[in-house]
Amino acid sequence: MAGMDRKDLLSLYYQMLLIRRFEEKSAEMYALAKIAGFLHLYIGEEAIAVGAIAALQPDDYAISAYRDHGHCLAKGSDPNKVMAELFGKATGLCKGKGGSMHLVDLANRFMGGYAIVGGHIPLAAGLAFATKYQQLNLVTVCFFGEGAVPSGQAHEAFNLAALWKLPVIFICENNRYGMGTPVHRAVALYENVAEAARSYGIRAERVDGMDVLAVRSLMQKVVEQVRAGQGPFFIEAMTYRFMGHSMADPSHGHYRTKDEVEEHRNRDPLLLLKETILTNNLCAESDFKQLEQEVSDVVAAAVKFADESPFPDTSTLHDDVMAEE
Amino acid sequence: MLLSYREALNQAMREEMRRDQRIFLIGEEVGYYQGAFKVSKGFVEEFGPQRVVDTPITEAGFTGLAIGAAMAGLQPIVELMTMNFAIVALDQIVNNASKIRYMSGGQLSVPLVIRGPGSAAHQLGAQHSQSLEAWFCHVPGLKVVAPALPQDAKGLLKSAIRDQNPVVFIEAQLLYGTKGEVAEGDYTIPLGVADIKRPGDDVTVVAYSKMLLVALEAAEQLSRAGLNVEVIDPRTLKPLDLPTIVASVKKTGRLVIVEEGWRFCGLGAQIADSMYTAAFDYLDAPVVRVTGEDVPMPYSRPLEDAAIPDVPRVVAAVKSVCGVQ
């Protein structure tokens, strides 16, 4: 592992740990009815958001689907505001009008979570179209699950991005299940989802989505190419969600076995990175304990902030429907 | 100067695109073909293919792309070859364009015009002859404009382009060749302001788009029968200028609404409901609606004619509401 920088690796670990603990706490808050609606956890998939976004500049765009907490936090959003949004509070990122599936943080160029499967992929092409039109040399990263790949809107966006050489990186987070339906029952190209993009002439690669260093390394190469004007790229990141589809779905679900889940948990992205760091003697176990404490404090503070924040005043119900002139 | 409706729209877009580099036109055949209805005649020569963007036949994809571009600071004009194809892009229009501002708590705006020909022409069959304006009016977060005269078309399209909200701009396809006086140079007509096209004091007729011409012809015939009809063109269907209509009804005591769209849940139902709330005590007779028939548009000419409001039907409705044989 030549060229590994301790600070750098710990930063990646910190971000993954933050997402993990933030979401574990969110699940608790959901059980306590502090959080309502749909809550789709990203636990198990953290290496993709963290590894991919680590290869971006702060003003590059990222856009996601309904499993968006990890992308939003990795893009730099304040955990307090994210938690407050999940609580539906006035201090939330979107003043309580978005919720779990619709986090938006314009200041960090996180352009949103969207809850119609496949529907945000054309938006990503549009963000990339705009940066090219404005000659800004920025890239747009679009996260979606493998369940979005067969959708017509995904294909329309792939075609437009390839046709116009748009600076967009499509990151398919293949967690093997679209809700309760395994990929082989939903996607004809289940053995190689990336073929969907290759059929439009988009370059594509598969990566181990549990290995944050592999994701970051591939992304560094891809971002450079895309920024250089070589057109879109498609990354299929192989991952697994450790929890159910949402809080409404038991953690294992009748659609998969406990053994299968356990098998994947053995390749927990946090454990993999921690092992790498420890075997390379870059840190001691005590350093991780300290990180745990830091993250635990941040998450506790986020819950406290969200809990103590006021709900939006009902007088704001009609605000933000239309832009004022 | 005397201009066709088509030329008025062309002027509006041309002047706006000269004024602001952020504005671009996108849609099927808008560039080298110069528009299926020739509204963008000469555009690709003047503005180049970067700003006059021909697309594949994928309405959801390119409408979504335009929404993404609008989120990133551009001002797209999406031309749908016909408004019927908006149904293909309806997920983008309803789930994304109309909601992104609200869901983001006001962080993002979608300054976008979606325009194209609507309603029936001559024997185009059920899938190309629809008046869908009530659908768009139903959705919070959209503005809907349906001008009838070239002068209004130019001034309203300029306002729609400058508006920071998504605007659905419906051009009845039979109007493209109609002519009228249009003021020279740059002028705008504010969205949400109705216009009294013919003053009168016996009865109010509200009619928009192609039906305005039908209503004006009916008013002319009725004047020969001694009835003085006030004809109001709302021009913008959402936001709807109710005060102007209410003031007129308070004067005349009678209201007829003419629309080409289907009767059930049509725009006229909304206007009638508003009138019962705002001016019930002033009404001397129940509000009468003249509407399209609740059938898919038939191909055969006599059947098609029977499905669309015409001058005799408007004349009969006005006479009945006035108690005149």
XYZ file of C-alpha atoms in Angstrom:
650
model
C 0.000 0.000 0.000
C 2.481 2.557 -1.215
C 1.714 6.222 -0.775
C -0.837 5.712 1.967
C -1.267 8.706 4.103
C -2.427 8.178 7.666
C -4.464 11.373 7.888
C -6.083 10.688 4.574
C -7.113 7.155 5.497
C -8.408 8.200 8.871
C -10.480 10.876 7.184
C -12.097 8.245 4.947
C -12.701 6.055 7.969
C -14.137 8.962 9.922
C -16.652 9.758 7.188
C -17.770 6.155 6.839
C -18.068 5.847 10.590
C -20.055 9.069 10.757
C -22.544 7.778 8.191
C -22.756 4.413 9.997
C -23.355 5.821 13.455
C -25.604 8.591 12.142
C -27.838 6.015 10.504
C -27.816 3.617 13.446
C -28.989 6.533 15.555
C -31.576 7.425 12.907
C -32.974 3.904 13.162
C -33.267 4.357 16.934
C -34.974 7.687 16.466
C -37.358 6.060 13.990
C -38.224 3.426 16.601
C -38.903 6.261 19.039
C -41.122 7.920 16.392
C -38.895 10.994 16.302
C -38.410 10.211 12.617
C -41.369 9.178 10.466
C -42.174 8.353 6.872
C -39.790 6.233 4.856
C -36.236 5.810 6.093
C -33.882 3.928 3.778
C -30.566 3.198 5.445
C -27.239 3.114 3.611
C -25.520 0.899 6.183
C -23.054 -1.394 4.395
C -22.717 0.868 1.362
C -20.738 3.733 2.930
C -17.530 3.038 1.001
C -19.140 4.105 -2.275
C -20.310 7.577 -1.242
C -17.155 8.270 0.744
C -14.721 6.852 -1.804
C -16.396 8.523 -4.772
C -16.899 11.944 -3.234
C -13.317 11.936 -1.902
C -12.189 12.152 -5.534
C -14.269 15.290 -6.254
C -13.669 19.008 -5.912
C -16.057 20.764 -3.519
C -17.892 22.522 -6.381
C -18.528 19.338 -8.374
C -22.160 18.272 -8.288
C -23.547 15.130 -6.665
C -27.117 13.885 -6.924
C -28.724 10.800 -5.453
C -31.889 8.784 -5.079
C -33.936 8.013 -1.977
C -31.087 6.283 -0.053
C -29.287 9.592 0.214
C -28.089 10.245 3.786
C -24.621 8.876 3.082
C -24.079 10.940 -0.069
C -25.311 14.100 1.621
C -23.026 13.659 4.646
C -20.055 12.663 2.481
C -20.574 15.815 0.392
C -20.045 17.803 3.551
C -23.466 18.563 4.970
C -23.800 19.501 8.609
C -25.038 16.394 10.510
C -27.144 18.659 12.718
C -29.100 19.958 9.735
C -29.424 16.492 8.215
C -30.785 15.014 11.444
C -33.094 17.989 11.904
C -34.455 17.385 8.404
C -35.150 13.745 9.301
C -36.970 15.017 12.382
C -39.001 17.376 10.148
C -37.715 20.437 11.946
C -37.479 24.041 10.772
C -33.684 23.917 11.158
C -33.372 21.011 8.745
C -31.521 21.332 5.448
C -34.829 21.834 3.627
C -36.759 23.450 6.498
C -38.557 20.156 7.082
C -40.102 20.072 3.608
C -37.882 17.406 2.108
C -37.377 14.639 4.633
C -35.185 11.567 4.398
C -35.629 10.995 0.672
C -35.259 14.621 -0.423
C -32.162 16.010 1.254
C -30.736 18.991 -0.642
C -27.690 21.055 0.270
C -26.943 23.569 -2.447
C -24.024 25.133 -0.548
C -22.230 21.775 -0.754
C -23.435 21.111 -4.303
C -25.523 18.204 -3.124
C -28.411 18.542 -5.552
C -30.829 16.228 -3.890
C -32.282 12.899 -3.170
C -35.155 11.869 -5.440
C -37.688 9.185 -4.779
C -38.925 8.124 -8.215
C -36.611 5.327 -9.301
C -34.610 6.454 -12.344
C -36.195 9.905 -12.370
C -33.135 11.811 -11.181
C -30.741 10.355 -13.747
C -31.823 12.815 -16.483
C -31.379 15.626 -13.913
C -27.757 14.528 -13.515
C -27.303 14.727 -17.273
C -28.777 18.234 -17.075
C -26.396 19.362 -14.347
C -23.531 18.087 -16.484
C -25.022 19.757 -19.572
C -25.088 23.050 -17.667
C -21.474 22.850 -16.494
C -20.349 22.061 -20.035
C -22.500 24.901 -21.447
C -21.016 27.267 -18.848
C -17.489 25.925 -19.587
C -16.931 25.317 -15.888
C -14.927 22.080 -16.106
C -16.922 20.493 -13.290
C -18.126 16.920 -13.080
C -21.469 15.610 -11.887
C -21.719 12.338 -9.999
C -25.046 10.516 -10.040
C -25.744 7.719 -7.547
C -28.521 5.178 -8.097
C -29.261 1.553 -7.334
C -29.137 -1.330 -9.786
C -32.931 -1.288 -9.644
C -32.905 1.970 -11.625
C -30.864 0.561 -14.498
C -33.753 -1.015 -16.446
C -35.821 2.191 -16.244
C -36.453 4.104 -19.438
C -35.342 7.405 -17.958
C -31.930 5.917 -17.088
C -31.472 4.797 -20.663
C -32.612 8.127 -22.062
C -30.079 9.861 -19.850
C -27.285 7.418 -20.764
C -27.981 8.053 -24.431
C -28.022 11.847 -24.083
C -24.874 11.845 -21.938
C -23.019 9.684 -24.457
C -24.381 11.582 -27.463
C -23.291 14.954 -26.101
C -20.179 13.746 -24.199
C -21.474 15.169 -20.942
C -19.157 15.279 -17.905
C -21.227 12.931 -15.771
C -20.227 9.845 -13.811
C -23.021 7.361 -13.263
C -22.423 5.298 -10.142
C -24.613 2.258 -9.908
C -24.654 0.999 -6.337
C -25.416 -2.634 -6.987
C -26.632 -3.831 -3.607
C -28.279 -6.807 -5.311
C -31.863 -6.043 -4.281
C -34.406 -3.580 -5.601
C -36.570 -3.537 -2.491
C -37.159 -7.300 -2.122
C -36.455 -8.339 -5.697
C -32.990 -9.745 -6.400
C -31.133 -8.336 -9.360
C -31.430 -11.531 -11.396
C -35.209 -11.271 -11.321
C -35.266 -7.602 -12.335
C -32.329 -6.819 -14.600
C -31.709 -8.868 -17.738
C -28.043 -7.832 -17.592
C -27.684 -8.961 -13.984
C -24.276 -10.540 -14.489
C -22.893 -7.295 -15.830
C -25.158 -4.330 -15.222
C -22.587 -2.017 -16.789
C -23.466 -3.402 -20.216
C -26.491 -1.121 -20.084
C -24.140 1.867 -20.346
C -21.632 0.217 -22.670
C -24.411 -0.289 -25.191
C -24.438 3.499 -25.613
C -20.671 3.631 -25.962
C -20.151 4.758 -22.368
C -16.956 3.430 -20.813
C -17.692 1.363 -17.745
C -15.905 -0.479 -14.970
C -16.919 -2.606 -12.044
C -15.402 -2.008 -8.627
C -15.568 -3.598 -5.174
C -17.980 -1.234 -3.475
C -16.947 -2.484 -0.031
C -13.396 -1.265 -0.553
C -13.291 2.494 -0.118
C -9.730 2.698 -1.422
C -10.647 0.823 -4.596
C -13.626 3.116 -5.154
C -11.582 6.249 -4.555
C -8.748 5.028 -6.750
C -11.048 4.234 -9.682
C -12.887 7.508 -9.215
C -9.653 9.519 -9.232
C -8.837 8.052 -12.632
C -12.378 8.451 -13.943
C -12.841 12.025 -12.709
C -9.639 13.045 -14.446
C -10.819 11.563 -17.746
C -14.301 13.012 -17.490
C -12.974 16.433 -16.530
C -10.666 16.250 -19.530
C -13.730 16.055 -21.776
C -13.768 12.352 -22.556
C -17.493 12.033 -21.916
C -19.470 10.061 -19.346
C -18.372 7.037 -17.350
C -20.374 4.310 -15.635
C -19.158 2.647 -12.470
C -20.851 -0.463 -11.150
C -19.952 -0.645 -7.472
C -20.727 -4.061 -5.985
C -22.127 -3.655 -2.513
C -24.722 -4.967 -0.091
C -27.140 -3.339 2.257
C -26.917 -4.811 5.725
C -30.379 -3.570 6.722
C -33.739 -4.023 5.053
C -34.973 -1.888 2.180
C -36.413 0.602 4.637
C -37.461 0.702 8.266
C -40.709 -0.910 7.139
C -38.742 -3.971 6.044
C -37.238 -6.358 8.631
C -33.462 -6.205 8.644
C -33.011 -9.511 6.874
C -36.251 -9.811 5.021
C -37.815 -13.046 3.813
C -36.204 -12.478 0.433
C -32.679 -13.285 1.642
C -31.095 -15.560 4.236
C -29.346 -14.635 7.464
C -26.324 -16.521 6.215
C -26.167 -14.397 3.114
C -26.320 -11.204 5.158
C -23.645 -12.529 7.554
C -21.382 -13.403 4.664
C -21.488 -9.825 3.430
C -21.152 -8.385 6.903
C -17.763 -10.109 7.039
C -16.739 -7.679 4.334
C -17.970 -4.621 6.181
C -16.322 -1.598 4.521
C -15.383 -0.133 7.892
C -13.705 -3.359 9.004
C -11.836 -3.680 5.712
C -10.359 -0.198 5.967
C -9.595 -0.590 9.642
C -7.701 -3.825 8.954
C -5.705 -2.137 6.212
C -4.777 0.704 8.510
C -3.849 -1.623 11.382
C -1.821 -4.082 9.290
C 0.140 -1.173 7.876
C 0.790 0.075 11.410
C -0.591 3.497 10.558
C -2.672 3.694 13.734
C -3.278 1.935 16.974
C -6.540 0.502 18.231
C -6.692 3.435 20.637
C -6.876 5.871 17.711
C -10.031 4.132 16.555
C -11.494 4.368 20.022
C -10.904 8.094 19.877
C -12.593 8.326 16.462
C -15.554 6.382 17.818
C -15.850 8.885 20.626
C -15.633 11.865 18.265
C -18.306 10.461 15.959
C -20.498 9.467 18.857
C -20.320 13.053 20.138
C -21.178 14.485 16.713
C -24.186 12.186 16.334
C -25.376 12.837 19.880
C -25.107 16.556 19.226
C -27.081 16.152 15.989
C -29.875 14.352 17.813
C -29.886 16.976 20.530
C -29.958 19.765 17.948
C -32.781 18.102 16.015
C -34.755 17.303 19.126
C -34.491 20.801 20.558
C -35.216 22.528 17.251
C -38.703 23.839 16.637
C -41.075 22.329 14.122
C -41.763 24.615 11.172
C -44.481 27.124 11.900
C -47.585 26.195 9.925
C -47.508 29.727 8.534
C -44.623 28.470 6.333
C -46.819 25.837 4.665
C -47.168 27.816 1.451
C -43.621 29.210 1.408
C -41.245 28.067 -1.331
C -43.907 26.685 -3.672
C -43.110 29.406 -6.190
C -40.017 31.542 -6.621
C -40.767 35.197 -6.005
C -40.074 37.642 -8.774
C -46.853 45.265 -37.122
C -49.024 42.425 -38.367
C -47.531 39.107 -37.288
C -48.644 35.514 -37.172
C -48.856 33.793 -33.802
C -45.914 31.635 -34.917
C -43.812 34.709 -35.778
C -44.690 36.380 -32.488
C -43.386 33.367 -30.569
C -40.287 33.280 -32.743
C -39.605 36.951 -31.992
C -40.103 36.487 -28.266
C -37.615 33.636 -28.056
C -35.142 35.278 -30.418
C -35.099 38.556 -28.492
C -34.763 36.768 -25.177
C -31.951 34.509 -26.409
C -30.084 37.560 -27.696
C -30.491 39.182 -24.302
C -29.383 36.296 -22.107
C -26.792 33.623 -22.903
C -28.248 31.319 -20.263
C -31.351 30.720 -22.384
C -31.290 27.747 -24.723
C -33.930 25.931 -26.743
C -34.127 22.153 -26.630
C -36.453 19.646 -28.253
C -37.137 17.429 -31.207
C -36.366 19.108 -34.551
C -35.960 22.579 -33.067
C -32.593 23.096 -34.766
C -31.814 22.054 -38.317
C -35.445 21.256 -39.134
C -36.380 24.684 -37.663
C -39.207 23.321 -35.554
C -41.979 20.915 -36.480
C -44.281 23.958 -36.606
C -41.462 26.293 -37.689
C -41.566 28.337 -34.506
C -37.753 28.245 -34.266
C -37.171 29.215 -37.883
C -33.670 30.597 -38.358
C -32.551 29.852 -34.811
C -29.748 27.398 -35.436
C -28.155 29.819 -37.915
C -28.209 32.628 -35.403
C -27.503 30.833 -32.134
C -25.737 27.638 -33.167
C -26.395 24.043 -32.192
C -25.076 24.560 -28.642
C -28.075 26.781 -27.874
C -30.619 25.250 -30.234
C -30.382 21.629 -29.245
C -31.926 18.862 -31.313
C -32.831 15.830 -29.237
C -33.736 12.223 -29.808
C -37.405 11.303 -29.380
C -37.161 10.901 -25.610
C -39.333 13.485 -23.871
C -38.723 12.304 -20.320
C -34.975 12.310 -20.857
C -34.564 15.734 -22.419
C -37.181 17.381 -20.208
C -35.353 15.969 -17.184
C -32.057 17.169 -18.612
C -33.502 20.664 -19.002
C -34.700 20.615 -15.392
C -31.219 19.633 -14.228
C -29.722 22.406 -16.354
C -32.166 24.896 -14.822
C -31.125 23.761 -11.321
C -27.531 24.602 -12.283
C -28.227 28.137 -13.482
C -29.417 27.877 -17.088
C -32.810 28.991 -18.440
C -34.070 26.248 -20.748
C -36.979 26.463 -23.140
C -38.215 22.946 -23.823
C -40.217 22.630 -27.012
C -42.473 19.596 -27.006
C -43.406 18.741 -30.574
C -46.937 18.550 -29.268
C -48.254 18.974 -25.738
C -49.558 15.424 -25.983
C -45.976 14.279 -25.536
C -45.870 16.052 -22.185
C -47.559 12.918 -20.899
C -44.375 11.015 -21.690
C -42.441 13.602 -19.653
C -45.067 13.934 -16.942
C -42.891 12.309 -14.265
C -40.278 14.991 -14.846
C -42.817 17.831 -14.955
C -44.898 16.751 -11.965
C -42.422 14.910 -9.750
C -39.366 17.048 -10.394
C -39.939 20.470 -12.005
C -42.934 21.425 -9.869
C -41.575 20.114 -6.547
C -37.832 20.710 -6.451
C -38.141 24.216 -5.089
C -40.499 23.164 -2.311
C -38.718 19.938 -1.386
C -35.423 21.799 -1.118
C -36.932 24.404 1.198
C -36.367 27.103 -1.417
C -32.697 26.299 -2.095
C -33.206 25.294 -5.715
C -35.309 26.883 -8.436
C -36.342 25.534 -11.809
C -36.603 28.474 -14.232
C -37.918 26.590 -17.212
C -40.473 26.989 -19.990
C -42.124 23.895 -21.425
C -43.925 24.983 -24.560
C -45.575 23.500 -27.600
C -48.796 23.088 -29.541
C -51.879 21.818 -27.759
C -55.530 20.950 -28.366
C -57.125 19.634 -31.527
C -56.334 20.599 -35.095
C -58.040 18.801 -37.966
C -58.491 15.059 -37.680
C -55.230 14.236 -35.934
C -56.819 11.475 -33.898
C -57.082 10.874 -30.182
C -53.392 10.842 -29.233
C -52.548 14.132 -30.956
C -55.679 16.126 -30.051
C -55.825 16.811 -26.347
C -56.283 19.877 -24.168
C -54.349 18.945 -21.048
C -54.120 22.354 -19.371
C -56.287 21.276 -16.425
C -53.725 18.568 -15.614
C -50.940 21.105 -15.255
C -53.132 23.618 -13.420
C -53.856 20.926 -10.851
C -50.210 20.659 -9.787
C -48.811 23.114 -7.210
C -45.526 24.610 -8.360
C -46.348 25.109 -12.031
C -47.559 28.166 -13.914
C -49.739 27.600 -16.964
C -50.137 30.038 -19.841
C -52.391 29.699 -22.898
C -52.422 32.848 -25.032
C -54.833 33.300 -27.918
C -53.541 36.350 -29.788
C -50.069 37.018 -31.264
C -49.627 40.168 -29.155
C -50.271 38.206 -25.966
C -48.202 35.252 -27.155
C -45.093 37.397 -27.525
C -45.416 39.357 -24.298
C -46.387 36.345 -22.221
C -43.664 34.099 -23.609
C -41.077 36.716 -22.663
C -42.492 36.834 -19.145
C -42.530 33.033 -18.982
C -38.865 32.873 -20.011
C -37.927 35.472 -17.380
C -39.968 33.768 -14.675
C -37.959 31.782 -12.131
C -40.575 29.007 -11.981
C -41.467 26.174 -14.324
C -44.049 27.477 -16.802
C -46.132 25.283 -19.100
C -46.894 27.406 -22.166
C -49.612 25.986 -24.395
C -49.970 27.118 -28.006
C -53.099 25.798 -29.736
C -51.792 24.424 -32.990
C -54.570 25.931 -35.104
C -53.494 29.377 -33.877
C -49.984 29.306 -35.388
C -51.120 30.777 -38.699
C -53.510 33.344 -37.234
C -52.417 36.977 -37.467
C -52.699 40.040 -35.329
C -51.101 43.363 -34.483
C -47.988 42.972 -32.375
C -46.112 45.864 -30.794
C -42.559 46.429 -32.017
C -39.564 45.605 -29.847
C -39.262 44.484 -26.288
C -42.406 44.360 -24.185
C -43.743 41.908 -21.649
C -47.194 41.021 -20.396
C -47.234 39.922 -16.764
C -48.282 36.360 -15.986
C -51.506 36.143 -14.018
C -53.279 39.147 -15.533
C -56.455 38.605 -17.556
C -57.510 40.836 -20.419
C -60.996 42.047 -21.320
C -61.041 41.418 -25.048
C -64.511 42.831 -25.538
C -66.343 44.946 -22.986
C -70.026 44.368 -22.344
C -72.561 44.417 -19.552
C -75.161 41.721 -20.184
C -73.119 38.562 -19.658
C -69.498 37.564 -19.025
C -67.861 34.943 -21.220
C -64.488 33.559 -20.115
C -62.563 31.827 -22.881
C -58.888 31.143 -23.508
C -56.591 29.976 -26.269
C -58.405 28.889 -29.443
C -61.776 29.171 -27.693
C -61.287 32.927 -27.327
C -61.720 33.271 -31.085
C -64.880 31.159 -30.893
C -66.211 33.294 -28.047
C -65.459 36.564 -29.844
C -67.281 35.343 -32.942
C -70.222 34.274 -30.784
C -70.229 37.684 -29.067
C -70.353 39.374 -32.455
C -73.373 37.311 -33.492
C -75.056 37.923 -30.134
C -74.593 41.654 -30.439
C -76.802 41.475 -33.487
C -79.397 39.815 -31.264
C -79.104 42.717 -28.838
C -76.897 41.028 -26.215
C -73.844 42.894 -25.036
C -71.242 40.233 -24.159
C -68.100 40.920 -22.136
C -65.364 38.508 -23.239
C -62.474 37.881 -20.843
C -59.291 36.081 -21.825
C -57.504 34.904 -18.660
C -54.352 34.310 -20.790
C -52.619 32.803 -17.770
C -54.583 29.845 -16.395
C -52.430 29.547 -13.287
C -52.159 31.836 -11.489
C -55.682 32.727 -12.585
C -56.769 36.365 -12.468
C -60.006 35.806 -10.543
C -60.469 39.448 -9.491
C -60.963 40.531 -13.101
C -63.510 37.767 -13.719
C -65.289 38.451 -10.426
C -65.493 42.170 -11.149
C -67.024 41.424 -14.517
C -69.567 38.989 -13.091
C -70.519 41.519 -10.421
C -71.323 43.869 -13.306
C -73.113 41.439 -15.627
C -74.567 38.897 -13.164
C -74.065 36.050 -15.640
C -71.129 33.804 -16.520
C -70.389 31.384 -19.354
C -67.039 29.563 -19.463
C -65.758 28.114 -22.725
C -62.960 25.552 -22.807
C -61.840 22.935 -25.277
C -60.705 20.532 -22.563
C -62.759 17.684 -21.169
C -65.691 18.697 -19.000
C -65.060 16.470 -15.984
C -62.686 18.253 -13.575
C -62.045 20.850 -16.245
C -60.784 24.371 -15.745
C -64.317 25.759 -16.000
C -65.319 23.728 -12.952
C -62.629 25.539 -10.994
C -63.726 28.960 -12.230
C -67.384 28.188 -11.486
C -66.473 27.022 -7.976
C -64.476 30.176 -7.374
C -67.385 32.263 -8.586
C -69.861 30.635 -6.215
C -67.483 31.524 -3.388
C -66.612 35.030 -4.515
C -69.733 36.356 -6.220
C -72.676 34.065 -5.460
C -74.949 36.918 -4.460
C -74.276 38.692 -7.712
C -75.201 35.755 -9.958
C -78.603 36.064 -11.635
C -78.319 32.578 -13.130
C -76.247 29.407 -12.618
C -72.819 29.424 -14.241
C -72.892 27.640 -17.595
C -69.966 25.688 -19.010
C -69.342 24.979 -22.671
C -66.690 22.275 -22.888
C -65.162 19.563 -24.953
C -67.012 16.280 -24.799
C -65.735 13.567 -22.451
C -64.456 11.289 -25.218
C -61.056 10.569 -26.737
C -60.946 12.753 -29.837
C -62.440 10.848 -32.773
C -60.830 10.957 -36.212
C -63.912 11.339 -38.404
C -64.648 14.985 -39.131
C -68.336 15.196 -38.093
C -67.532 13.350 -34.867
C -64.546 15.587 -34.211
C -66.645 18.696 -34.774
C -69.215 17.339 -32.357
C -66.563 16.927 -29.649
C -65.305 20.536 -29.695
C -67.182 23.688 -28.640
C -68.189 25.878 -31.570
C -69.842 29.236 -32.132
C -73.466 27.965 -32.191
C -72.964 26.182 -28.866
C -71.520 29.283 -27.255
C -74.338 31.421 -28.674
C -76.916 28.959 -27.324
C -75.252 28.882 -23.892
C -75.176 32.672 -23.640
C -78.808 32.932 -24.713
C -79.871 30.333 -22.169
C -78.015 31.992 -19.294
C -79.645 35.292 -20.294
C -83.099 33.750 -20.622
C -83.301 34.717 -24.296
C -84.743 32.373 -26.936
